[in-house]
Short mmCIF file of C-alpha atoms and ligand atoms in Angstrom, two decimals:
data_model
loop_
_atom_site.label_atom_id
_atom_site.label_comp_id
_atom_site.label_asym_id
_atom_site.label_seq_id
_atom_site.Cartn_x
_atom_site.Cartn_y
_atom_site.Cartn_z
CA UNK A 1 131.49 108.29 107.49
CA UNK A 2 131.45 105.20 105.21
CA UNK A 3 131.55 104.47 101.75
CA UNK A 4 129.25 103.22 99.55
CA UNK A 5 126.39 100.60 101.19
CA UNK A 6 127.85 101.89 104.56
CA UNK A 7 127.28 105.84 103.75
CA UNK A 8 125.38 106.67 106.86
CA UNK A 9 121.12 108.42 105.87
CA UNK A 10 119.73 108.07 102.29
CA UNK A 11 122.30 108.71 100.01
CA UNK A 12 123.15 107.93 96.16
CA UNK A 13 125.44 105.88 94.71
CA UNK A 14 126.17 102.56 97.79
CA UNK A 15 127.23 100.79 94.43
CA UNK A 16 130.09 100.68 91.58
CA UNK A 17 127.81 101.20 88.09
CA UNK A 18 128.03 96.86 86.41
CA UNK A 19 126.77 95.90 90.10
CA UNK A 20 123.30 98.02 88.75
CA UNK A 21 123.99 96.80 85.86
CA UNK A 22 124.03 92.73 86.59
CA UNK A 23 121.47 93.68 89.63
CA UNK A 24 118.50 94.87 87.76
CA UNK A 25 119.29 92.31 85.22
CA UNK A 26 115.82 90.26 83.19
CA UNK A 27 114.83 88.12 86.55
CA UNK A 28 113.69 84.89 84.34
CA UNK A 29 115.95 85.65 81.07
CA UNK A 30 113.57 83.86 78.37
CA UNK A 31 113.74 80.87 76.32
CA UNK A 32 115.73 80.40 73.35
CA UNK A 33 113.88 78.23 70.88
CA UNK A 34 115.29 74.47 71.76
CA UNK A 35 114.19 75.93 75.69
CA UNK A 36 110.82 76.34 74.79
CA UNK A 37 110.85 72.87 72.17
CA UNK A 38 111.80 70.96 75.22
CA UNK A 39 109.37 72.67 78.47
CA UNK A 40 106.74 72.07 75.23
CA UNK A 41 107.66 69.03 75.82
CA UNK A 42 106.11 68.05 79.04
CA UNK A 43 102.64 69.31 78.70
CA UNK A 44 99.97 66.27 78.50
CA UNK A 45 98.06 68.55 76.58
CA UNK A 46 94.51 67.60 78.94
CA UNK A 47 91.08 68.04 78.11
CA UNK A 48 89.27 70.55 80.38
CA UNK A 49 93.08 71.70 81.45
CA UNK A 50 92.75 72.86 84.87
CA UNK A 51 95.49 75.48 84.07
CA UNK A 52 93.17 77.40 81.56
CA UNK A 53 90.27 77.61 83.99
CA UNK A 54 93.00 79.36 86.68
CA UNK A 55 93.84 82.02 84.17
CA UNK A 56 92.08 84.84 84.82
CA UNK A 57 91.22 85.95 81.26
CA UNK A 58 91.08 81.55 80.26
CA UNK A 59 94.16 81.70 77.62
CA UNK A 60 93.47 78.10 75.44
CA UNK A 61 97.06 76.70 77.62
CA UNK A 62 97.43 73.25 76.09
CA UNK A 63 96.12 74.22 72.30
CA UNK A 64 99.75 78.26 73.12
CA UNK A 65 101.53 74.66 74.19
CA UNK A 66 100.93 72.43 71.15
CA UNK A 67 101.58 75.25 68.85
CA UNK A 68 104.77 76.03 69.98
CA UNK A 69 106.33 72.01 70.03
CA UNK A 70 104.83 71.91 66.20
CA UNK A 71 107.81 74.96 65.45
CA UNK A 72 104.59 77.61 65.19
CA UNK A 73 105.27 80.60 67.67
CA UNK A 74 103.11 82.92 65.66
CA UNK A 75 100.32 80.64 65.96
CA UNK A 76 100.23 80.59 69.40
CA UNK A 77 100.63 84.63 71.11
CA UNK A 78 97.86 84.15 67.73
CA UNK A 79 95.74 82.36 70.24
CA UNK A 80 96.81 84.13 74.03
CA UNK A 81 96.56 87.39 72.12
CA UNK A 82 92.76 86.53 72.06
CA UNK A 83 91.72 86.55 75.39
CA UNK A 84 94.77 88.31 76.81
CA UNK A 85 96.18 91.71 74.39
CA UNK A 86 99.15 92.37 77.42
CA UNK A 87 99.78 88.55 77.35
CA UNK A 88 102.94 89.49 77.34
CA UNK A 89 103.58 91.45 80.19
CA UNK A 90 101.08 89.13 81.90
CA UNK A 91 104.34 86.30 81.17
CA UNK A 92 106.23 88.13 83.03
CA UNK A 93 104.04 89.47 86.43
CA UNK A 94 101.31 87.53 86.79
CA UNK A 95 101.70 85.06 89.74
CA UNK A 96 101.87 81.53 88.14
CA UNK A 97 102.39 80.04 91.29
CA UNK A 98 99.39 80.48 92.47
CA UNK A 99 97.72 80.46 89.27
CA UNK A 100 98.29 78.55 86.41
CA UNK A 101 100.90 77.05 87.08
CA UNK A 102 100.30 75.71 90.32
CA UNK A 103 96.98 74.38 88.71
CA UNK A 104 99.24 71.96 86.64
CA UNK A 105 98.58 68.93 86.69
CA UNK A 106 102.59 68.02 86.92
CA UNK A 107 102.60 70.37 90.06
CA UNK A 108 100.32 68.15 92.01
CA UNK A 109 102.64 65.00 89.92
CA UNK A 110 106.32 65.82 90.43
CA UNK A 111 105.42 69.39 92.06
CA UNK A 112 107.25 70.96 88.94
CA UNK A 113 104.69 72.84 86.97
CA UNK A 114 104.43 72.72 82.97
CA UNK A 115 106.72 76.58 83.18
CA UNK A 116 103.60 78.18 81.52
CA UNK A 117 104.08 82.19 81.84
CA UNK A 118 107.75 80.97 80.40
CA UNK A 119 106.87 79.43 77.43
CA UNK A 120 103.94 82.57 76.76
CA UNK A 121 106.68 85.10 76.92
CA UNK A 122 108.57 82.96 74.15
CA UNK A 123 106.02 82.99 71.77
CA UNK A 124 104.34 87.03 72.39
CA UNK A 125 107.97 88.10 72.56
CA UNK A 126 108.36 86.41 68.82
CA UNK A 127 105.02 88.09 67.56
CA UNK A 128 106.00 91.09 68.86
CA UNK A 129 109.84 91.64 68.13
CA UNK A 130 108.37 90.77 64.29
CA UNK A 131 105.19 93.73 64.82
CA UNK A 132 102.86 90.99 63.33
CA UNK A 133 99.69 92.25 64.39
CA UNK A 134 96.52 89.60 64.16
CA UNK A 135 93.46 92.45 64.71
CA UNK A 136 92.31 94.26 62.90
CA UNK A 137 89.29 96.59 63.80
CA UNK A 138 85.60 96.59 62.45
CA UNK A 139 84.03 98.60 60.60
CA UNK A 140 83.40 102.36 61.58
CA UNK A 141 80.07 102.29 64.18
CA UNK A 142 79.89 105.50 64.31
CA UNK A 143 80.61 105.27 68.00
CA UNK A 144 82.79 107.18 70.38
CA UNK A 145 84.27 105.77 74.07
CA UNK A 146 86.13 107.50 76.72
CA UNK A 147 88.67 105.62 78.84
CA UNK A 148 90.04 107.25 81.77
CA UNK A 149 92.77 104.92 83.14
CA UNK A 150 95.56 103.82 80.31
CA UNK A 151 96.33 100.85 82.94
CA UNK A 152 96.37 96.93 81.98
CA UNK A 153 92.11 97.65 82.22
CA UNK A 154 92.29 100.59 80.35
CA UNK A 155 94.72 99.16 77.66
CA UNK A 156 92.73 95.73 76.99
CA UNK A 157 89.44 97.50 77.27
CA UNK A 158 90.33 100.15 74.50
CA UNK A 159 92.02 97.55 71.68
CA UNK A 160 88.55 94.79 72.23
CA UNK A 161 86.21 97.90 71.42
CA UNK A 162 88.96 99.17 68.81
CA UNK A 163 88.19 95.66 67.46
CA UNK A 164 84.79 96.06 66.97
CA UNK A 165 84.48 99.85 65.28
CA UNK A 166 84.62 101.72 68.14
CA UNK A 167 86.59 105.53 68.70
CA UNK A 168 88.12 105.26 71.89
CA UNK A 169 90.27 108.75 73.78
CA UNK A 170 92.12 107.08 77.00
CA UNK A 171 92.65 110.26 79.46
CA UNK A 172 95.71 109.82 81.45
CA UNK A 173 97.38 111.21 84.33
CA UNK A 174 100.14 110.61 84.15
CA UNK A 175 103.26 111.40 81.77
CA UNK A 176 103.89 107.98 80.20
CA UNK A 177 100.28 106.05 79.42
CA UNK A 178 100.90 102.21 80.88
CA UNK A 179 99.39 102.85 84.52
CA UNK A 180 101.64 100.87 86.70
CA UNK A 181 103.33 98.61 84.42
CA UNK A 182 104.94 101.40 83.65
CA UNK A 183 104.96 102.62 86.85
CA UNK A 184 104.98 99.73 89.33
CA UNK A 185 106.08 96.83 88.66
CA UNK A 186 109.78 95.88 89.43
CA UNK A 187 112.94 96.87 87.58
CA UNK A 188 113.55 93.40 86.49
CA UNK A 189 110.67 92.05 85.66
CA UNK A 190 110.37 94.19 82.86
CA UNK A 191 113.49 95.27 80.97
CA UNK A 192 114.09 96.82 78.18
CA UNK A 193 111.52 99.94 78.37
CA UNK A 194 108.64 96.24 77.68
CA UNK A 195 105.48 98.69 78.92
CA UNK A 196 106.09 101.35 76.12
CA UNK A 197 106.81 98.83 73.39
CA UNK A 198 103.85 97.39 74.88
CA UNK A 199 101.47 100.06 74.24
CA UNK A 200 102.77 100.36 70.57
CA UNK A 201 101.68 97.30 70.22
CA UNK A 202 98.14 97.56 71.84
CA UNK A 203 97.05 101.04 70.18
CA UNK A 204 99.06 99.97 67.08
CA UNK A 205 95.13 97.93 65.80
CA UNK A 206 93.81 102.03 65.43
CA UNK A 207 90.67 103.38 66.37
CA UNK A 208 93.06 104.55 69.63
CA UNK A 209 94.45 108.40 70.94
CA UNK A 210 95.97 108.78 74.03
CA UNK A 211 95.79 111.88 76.07
CA UNK A 212 98.56 112.31 78.98
CA UNK A 213 99.01 114.15 81.60
CA UNK A 214 95.00 114.79 82.10
CA UNK A 215 92.78 114.23 84.84
CA UNK A 216 89.74 113.38 86.21
CA UNK A 217 88.91 114.96 88.63
CA UNK A 218 91.13 118.61 87.58
CA UNK A 219 90.55 119.16 83.52
CA UNK A 220 87.36 117.16 83.43
CA UNK A 221 84.41 115.65 85.20
CA UNK A 222 82.75 112.48 84.42
CA UNK A 223 79.25 114.76 83.68
CA UNK A 224 81.58 116.36 80.35
CA UNK A 225 82.96 112.65 79.87
CA UNK A 226 78.96 111.28 79.42
CA UNK A 227 77.83 114.57 77.55
CA UNK A 228 80.74 114.34 74.98
CA UNK A 229 80.84 110.20 74.41
CA UNK A 230 78.48 107.42 73.95
CA UNK A 231 79.84 105.16 76.64
CA UNK A 232 82.73 105.86 79.42
CA UNK A 233 85.34 103.27 80.76
CA UNK A 234 86.71 103.58 83.90
CA UNK A 235 90.00 102.39 84.36
CA UNK A 236 91.89 104.64 86.75
CA UNK A 237 93.51 102.34 89.38
CA UNK A 238 93.96 103.06 93.41
CA UNK A 239 96.37 106.46 93.21
CA UNK A 240 96.01 106.51 97.31
CA UNK A 241 98.10 105.25 100.10
CA UNK A 242 96.83 104.18 103.73
CA UNK A 243 98.43 105.94 106.56
CA UNK A 244 101.12 103.74 109.33
CA UNK A 245 98.58 105.73 111.73
CA UNK A 246 102.30 105.63 113.93
CA UNK A 247 103.38 108.40 115.63
CA UNK A 248 106.49 110.11 113.77
CA UNK A 249 105.11 109.54 110.38
CA UNK A 250 105.33 113.05 108.42
CA UNK A 251 109.05 112.42 109.23
CA UNK A 252 112.09 112.84 107.01
CA UNK A 253 112.74 109.54 105.75
CA UNK A 254 109.01 108.62 105.55
CA UNK A 255 108.61 106.86 102.04
CA UNK A 256 105.60 106.08 100.22
CA UNK A 257 106.36 102.77 99.02
CA UNK A 258 104.74 103.33 95.56
CA UNK A 259 106.48 106.75 94.33
CA UNK A 260 109.55 105.15 95.69
CA UNK A 261 109.32 102.72 92.72
CA UNK A 262 107.28 104.38 90.97
CA UNK A 263 111.18 106.93 91.17
CA UNK A 264 113.61 104.06 90.20
CA UNK A 265 110.68 102.87 87.02
CA UNK A 266 111.15 106.20 85.68
CA UNK A 267 114.87 106.95 86.74
CA UNK A 268 118.03 107.13 83.21
CA UNK A 269 121.00 106.43 85.97
CA UNK A 270 119.76 104.02 89.29
CA UNK A 271 123.17 105.23 90.86
CA UNK A 272 121.65 108.47 91.57
CA UNK A 273 118.58 107.52 93.17
CA UNK A 274 118.87 107.61 97.16
CA UNK A 275 117.69 104.60 99.34
CA UNK A 276 119.20 104.46 102.66
CA UNK A 277 121.64 102.53 104.53
CA UNK A 278 119.03 100.67 106.79
CA UNK A 279 115.98 100.34 105.73
CA UNK A 280 112.55 98.95 107.21
CA UNK A 281 109.75 98.31 105.04
CA UNK A 282 105.97 98.02 106.93
CA UNK A 283 103.77 95.26 104.55
CA UNK A 284 103.12 92.24 103.15
CA UNK A 285 102.12 92.76 99.79
CA UNK A 286 103.62 92.93 96.50
CA UNK A 287 104.79 96.55 96.71
CA UNK A 288 105.75 95.98 99.80
CA UNK A 289 108.25 93.20 98.35
CA UNK A 290 109.43 95.21 95.63
CA UNK A 291 110.65 97.63 97.62
CA UNK A 292 112.35 95.58 99.90
CA UNK A 293 113.76 93.92 97.24
CA UNK A 294 115.10 96.82 94.64
CA UNK A 295 115.78 98.58 97.70
CA UNK A 296 118.66 95.53 98.42
CA UNK A 297 119.89 95.91 94.79
CA UNK A 298 120.37 99.39 95.40
CA UNK A 299 123.32 98.80 97.54
CA UNK A 300 121.23 99.60 101.22
CA UNK A 301 122.95 97.77 103.46
CA UNK A 302 120.23 95.98 105.70
CA UNK A 303 116.47 95.86 104.63
CA UNK A 304 114.16 94.40 106.76
CA UNK A 305 109.86 94.11 105.77
CA UNK A 306 108.10 94.27 109.00
CA UNK A 307 104.08 92.44 108.51
CA UNK A 308 101.38 92.89 111.81
CA UNK A 309 100.81 89.10 110.78
CA UNK A 310 102.62 85.86 110.10
CA UNK A 311 104.13 84.71 106.41
CA UNK A 312 100.59 82.32 105.57
CA UNK A 313 97.93 85.91 105.77
CA UNK A 314 101.29 87.31 103.24
CA UNK A 315 99.55 88.16 100.51
CA UNK A 316 103.22 88.29 98.55
CA UNK A 317 102.81 84.84 96.94
CA UNK A 318 105.85 82.45 98.50
CA UNK A 319 107.19 82.68 95.76
CA UNK A 320 107.71 86.21 96.37
CA UNK A 321 108.91 85.84 99.65
CA UNK A 322 111.49 83.74 98.79
CA UNK A 323 112.63 86.30 96.28
CA UNK A 324 112.97 88.44 99.10
CA UNK A 325 114.63 86.28 101.74
CA UNK A 326 117.57 85.36 97.83
CA UNK A 327 117.98 89.37 97.95
CA UNK A 328 119.21 89.68 101.78
CA UNK A 329 115.90 90.88 102.70
CA UNK A 330 115.10 90.10 106.66
CA UNK A 331 111.35 89.19 107.05
CA UNK A 332 109.77 90.06 110.34
CA UNK A 333 105.90 88.81 111.14
CA UNK A 334 103.76 89.77 113.89
CA UNK A 335 104.96 93.12 114.45
CA UNK A 336 103.06 96.04 113.69
CA UNK A 337 104.21 100.14 114.09
CA UNK A 338 103.86 102.30 116.78
CA UNK A 339 106.24 104.98 117.01
CA UNK A 340 108.62 106.35 114.05
CA UNK A 341 111.89 107.71 116.16
CA UNK A 342 113.75 110.88 114.70
CA UNK A 343 116.12 113.25 115.32
CA UNK A 344 116.15 116.29 114.27
CA UNK A 345 113.10 115.57 112.45
CA UNK A 346 114.82 113.13 110.90
CA UNK A 347 114.15 108.75 110.55
CA UNK A 348 116.55 107.41 113.11
CA UNK A 349 114.60 103.90 114.21
CA UNK A 350 111.08 102.48 113.87
CA UNK A 351 108.71 100.71 117.51
CA UNK A 352 106.98 98.19 117.05
CA UNK A 353 104.77 96.27 119.15
CA UNK A 354 104.53 92.91 118.78
CA UNK A 355 100.61 91.24 117.49
CA UNK A 356 99.27 88.06 118.51
CA UNK A 357 95.18 87.15 117.57
CA UNK A 358 92.81 86.90 120.07
CA UNK A 359 89.84 85.09 119.43
CA UNK A 360 90.51 86.53 115.04
CA UNK A 361 91.35 90.20 115.97
CA UNK A 362 94.42 91.07 115.91
CA UNK A 363 95.97 93.15 119.47
CA UNK A 364 99.28 94.28 120.51
CA UNK A 365 100.71 92.07 123.24
CA UNK A 366 102.34 94.84 124.80
CA UNK A 367 105.33 93.60 124.13
CA UNK A 368 107.13 96.31 121.32
CA UNK A 369 110.61 96.05 120.15
CA UNK A 370 112.69 98.78 118.09
CA UNK A 371 115.11 98.76 114.71
CA UNK A 372 117.42 101.32 114.39
CA UNK A 373 116.61 102.47 110.39
CA UNK A 374 117.60 105.75 108.43
CA UNK A 375 114.82 105.29 105.53
CA UNK A 376 110.81 103.81 106.18
CA UNK A 377 108.89 102.66 103.18
CA UNK A 378 105.11 102.34 103.48
CA UNK A 379 103.54 99.31 101.84
CA UNK A 380 100.12 99.38 103.00
CA UNK A 381 97.37 99.42 100.43
CA UNK A 382 96.22 101.38 98.14
CA UNK A 383 93.20 103.61 98.71
CA UNK A 384 90.99 104.60 95.57
CA UNK A 385 92.00 108.38 94.51
CA UNK A 386 88.20 109.95 93.95
CA UNK A 387 84.96 110.25 95.64
CA UNK A 388 83.63 108.40 92.80
CA UNK A 389 82.42 111.73 91.01
CA UNK A 390 78.52 110.41 91.64
CA UNK A 391 79.33 106.25 90.74
CA UNK A 392 78.40 104.25 93.79
CA UNK A 393 81.54 103.52 95.94
CA UNK A 394 81.45 99.87 97.42
CA UNK A 395 84.16 99.37 99.94
CA UNK A 396 85.95 102.43 98.79
CA UNK A 397 85.66 101.11 95.67
CA UNK A 398 83.59 101.97 92.69
CA UNK A 399 80.69 99.10 92.46
CA UNK A 400 80.12 97.18 89.26
CA UNK A 401 77.97 94.65 88.10
CA UNK A 402 79.50 90.67 86.33
CA UNK A 403 79.96 93.60 83.67
CA UNK A 404 81.84 96.04 85.30
CA UNK A 405 78.74 98.58 84.49
CA UNK A 406 78.56 101.11 87.75
CA UNK A 407 75.54 101.81 88.90
CA UNK A 408 75.24 105.07 86.31
CA UNK A 409 74.36 104.36 83.03
CA UNK A 410 77.03 104.51 80.29
CA UNK A 411 79.67 104.01 82.94
CA UNK A 412 81.99 101.21 83.76
CA UNK A 413 84.31 100.43 85.76
CA UNK A 414 87.28 97.64 86.02
CA UNK A 415 90.89 96.84 87.18
CA UNK A 416 92.12 97.78 90.47
CA UNK A 417 89.64 101.14 90.76
CA UNK A 418 86.16 98.52 90.89
CA UNK A 419 84.51 95.97 93.24
CA UNK A 420 85.52 92.72 92.87
CA UNK A 421 88.96 92.05 92.17
CA UNK A 422 92.70 91.09 92.57
CA UNK A 423 95.06 93.84 91.73
CA UNK A 424 96.59 91.63 89.05
CA UNK A 425 97.81 92.81 86.36
CA UNK A 426 95.72 89.54 85.19
CA UNK A 427 92.71 90.58 86.40
CA UNK A 428 92.47 93.80 85.05
CA UNK A 429 93.13 93.23 81.82
CA UNK A 430 90.29 90.28 81.88
CA UNK A 431 87.92 93.13 83.67
CA UNK A 432 89.08 95.95 81.00
CA UNK A 433 88.10 92.79 78.29
CA UNK A 434 85.26 91.70 78.96
CA UNK A 435 83.80 95.71 79.92
CA UNK A 436 84.19 96.24 76.97
CA UNK A 437 82.32 93.34 75.14
CA UNK A 438 79.22 94.39 77.72
CA UNK A 439 79.94 98.04 76.56
CA UNK A 440 79.67 97.33 72.96
CA UNK A 441 76.47 94.90 73.36
CA UNK A 442 75.09 98.06 75.46
CA UNK A 443 76.52 100.39 71.68
CA UNK A 444 74.94 97.56 69.51
CA UNK A 445 71.76 98.08 71.30
CA UNK A 446 71.60 94.35 71.88
C1 FAD B 501 104.89 98.24 93.88
C2 FAD B 501 103.67 97.39 92.57
C3 FAD B 501 103.98 96.25 92.56
C4 FAD B 501 103.47 94.83 90.91
N1 FAD B 501 103.48 94.31 91.04
C5 FAD B 501 102.48 93.22 90.06
C6 FAD B 501 102.83 91.56 89.65
O1 FAD B 501 104.25 91.68 90.02
N2 FAD B 501 102.32 91.39 88.94
C7 FAD B 501 100.91 91.79 89.03
O2 FAD B 501 99.92 91.07 89.23
N3 FAD B 501 100.38 92.91 89.38
C8 FAD B 501 100.71 93.95 90.15
N4 FAD B 501 100.89 95.19 91.07
C9 FAD B 501 99.46 94.91 90.81
C10 FAD B 501 98.97 95.53 89.54
O3 FAD B 501 99.93 96.11 88.76
C11 FAD B 501 97.96 96.40 89.16
O4 FAD B 501 97.00 95.36 89.52
C12 FAD B 501 97.36 96.80 87.28
O5 FAD B 501 98.17 97.62 86.99
C13 FAD B 501 96.19 97.01 87.87
O6 FAD B 501 95.24 97.77 86.64
P1 FAD B 501 94.68 98.93 86.54
O7 FAD B 501 94.73 98.68 84.86
O8 FAD B 501 93.62 98.75 87.18
O9 FAD B 501 95.08 100.62 87.31
P2 FAD B 501 97.11 101.41 86.84
O10 FAD B 501 97.37 100.09 86.49
O11 FAD B 501 96.56 101.69 87.55
O12 FAD B 501 96.42 102.08 85.78
C14 FAD B 501 95.36 103.08 86.18
C15 FAD B 501 95.45 104.12 85.07
O13 FAD B 501 95.37 105.15 85.58
C16 FAD B 501 95.67 106.60 86.15
N5 FAD B 501 94.63 108.05 86.76
C17 FAD B 501 94.40 107.43 87.80
N6 FAD B 501 93.62 108.49 88.10
C18 FAD B 501 93.43 108.95 87.60
C19 FAD B 501 92.60 110.98 86.59
N7 FAD B 501 91.75 111.00 88.12
N8 FAD B 501 92.45 111.21 85.27
C20 FAD B 501 93.33 110.40 84.63
N9 FAD B 501 93.89 108.91 84.56
C21 FAD B 501 93.76 108.58 86.29
C22 FAD B 501 97.01 106.62 86.51
O14 FAD B 501 97.63 107.10 85.70
C23 FAD B 501 97.54 104.64 85.38
O15 FAD B 501 98.37 105.55 84.40
C24 FAD B 501 101.74 95.40 91.35
C25 FAD B 501 101.36 96.80 92.03
C26 FAD B 501 102.75 97.69 92.43
C27 FAD B 501 101.52 98.79 93.03
S1 SF4 B 502 97.66 71.78 83.49
FE1 SF4 B 502 99.75 71.19 82.52
S2 SF4 B 502 99.71 69.70 81.42
FE2 SF4 B 502 97.53 70.19 81.72
S3 SF4 B 502 98.01 71.44 79.50
FE3 SF4 B 502 98.15 73.01 81.20
S4 SF4 B 502 99.77 73.23 81.41
FE4 SF4 B 502 100.20 70.66 79.78
#
């Protein structure tokens, strides 16, 4: 039997200890001050800046870049936090190549945008490392708001409500706050316990208490909350996972990619985390990329991502796809799972249908192929893990209007669990913040 990456089956300790450290190090090491100056100097400070329009939280990007250039990183951080109190995390995880940096005029002119995300990280790191707080609470309003979910949507909502003087209680099912910032985002994008440091930074404004291990639908109901609080915000994300709908999907070795990533994010010793020698990841989004890349970084010998449509239809950005390829992940298109092949209950391979489009419909061609593997990760999308507790659903999500208001009086929703978003951290922040403004108008009767 082989050792290290050649160990058959699902095994831990495939790499030497120091390899885990280098494999999971910061993906983009932060700018030094002089690098930030040089990069900030590339900005044209455009009028009606397209980068700002492309940002879901509408950060005044030219202003904060100018503040960096004038050696005022704290001013830059304040500009960022005014719009996005989780600007530190967004600087690390936003697909900037699809948002602000794609819109940057220097991208159009020379294919080299201003590195807005890196500059945002530089400014927010300065403020957070110094513990500088920019916002104070208004006089107490006497109103109490309950929030379900301490992810980006819930935290952004809580901070804005607290600024307006309301008292906030956040309930979260997990042992730690942060949502997918703590349990989902790839390890190498948010090192050094940044997610928890950010939760502490956001809640330092005061007036926000977080109760972990409290599950809506189990420990309390929505009507309990509407009875006890003046308003409720639902920001519970998408806790369920779509099924593969392939024979053998219950076999030993077929795992949910989101659970694998959550375990990885909480691991104290990455060397103790088991991973297959040959891994297949089913899906074409960010979760699939993260599961594939991190399997490779844990020492899997072969990692193949399979997606049922073409490269252009993958929801993972071009940058993410390139990152996966650079880490040695093989991405294959137009393949859909047909059957998980097992021996004595364990995965030994996966049979896949070749797919094609027939008048816009995805159909199997009739030809199949097989990939030998000992672990299969499902990463084909998440679903709402509740029946909505009385709020109206639409397309499997909580239906909200432009202000985040649900069908129920006193109840708002935002982030991944609500209709309209694009399942990004930054969008969840924007929706949480905007719902808080709507709740504040409601509580103040205007
Ligand atoms: C693996 C993975 C990688 C990702 N990578 C990126 C990335 O690099 N960049 C990016 O922009 N986006 C990324 N995303 C998407 C991003 O993480 C989400 O869009 C974002 O976290 C949504 O925020 P949210 O607050 O709506 O929900 P979540 O972050 O999911 O938080 C919801 C919270 O609600 C709690 N909760 C759920 N049900 C209950 C209940 N019944 N009672 C009480 N609490 C409950 C959960 O424990 C959780 O803490 C990724 C997603 C995944 C799955
Ligand atoms: S589009 Fe680019 S150059 Fe113009 S303000 Fe934004 S970052 Fe600066």
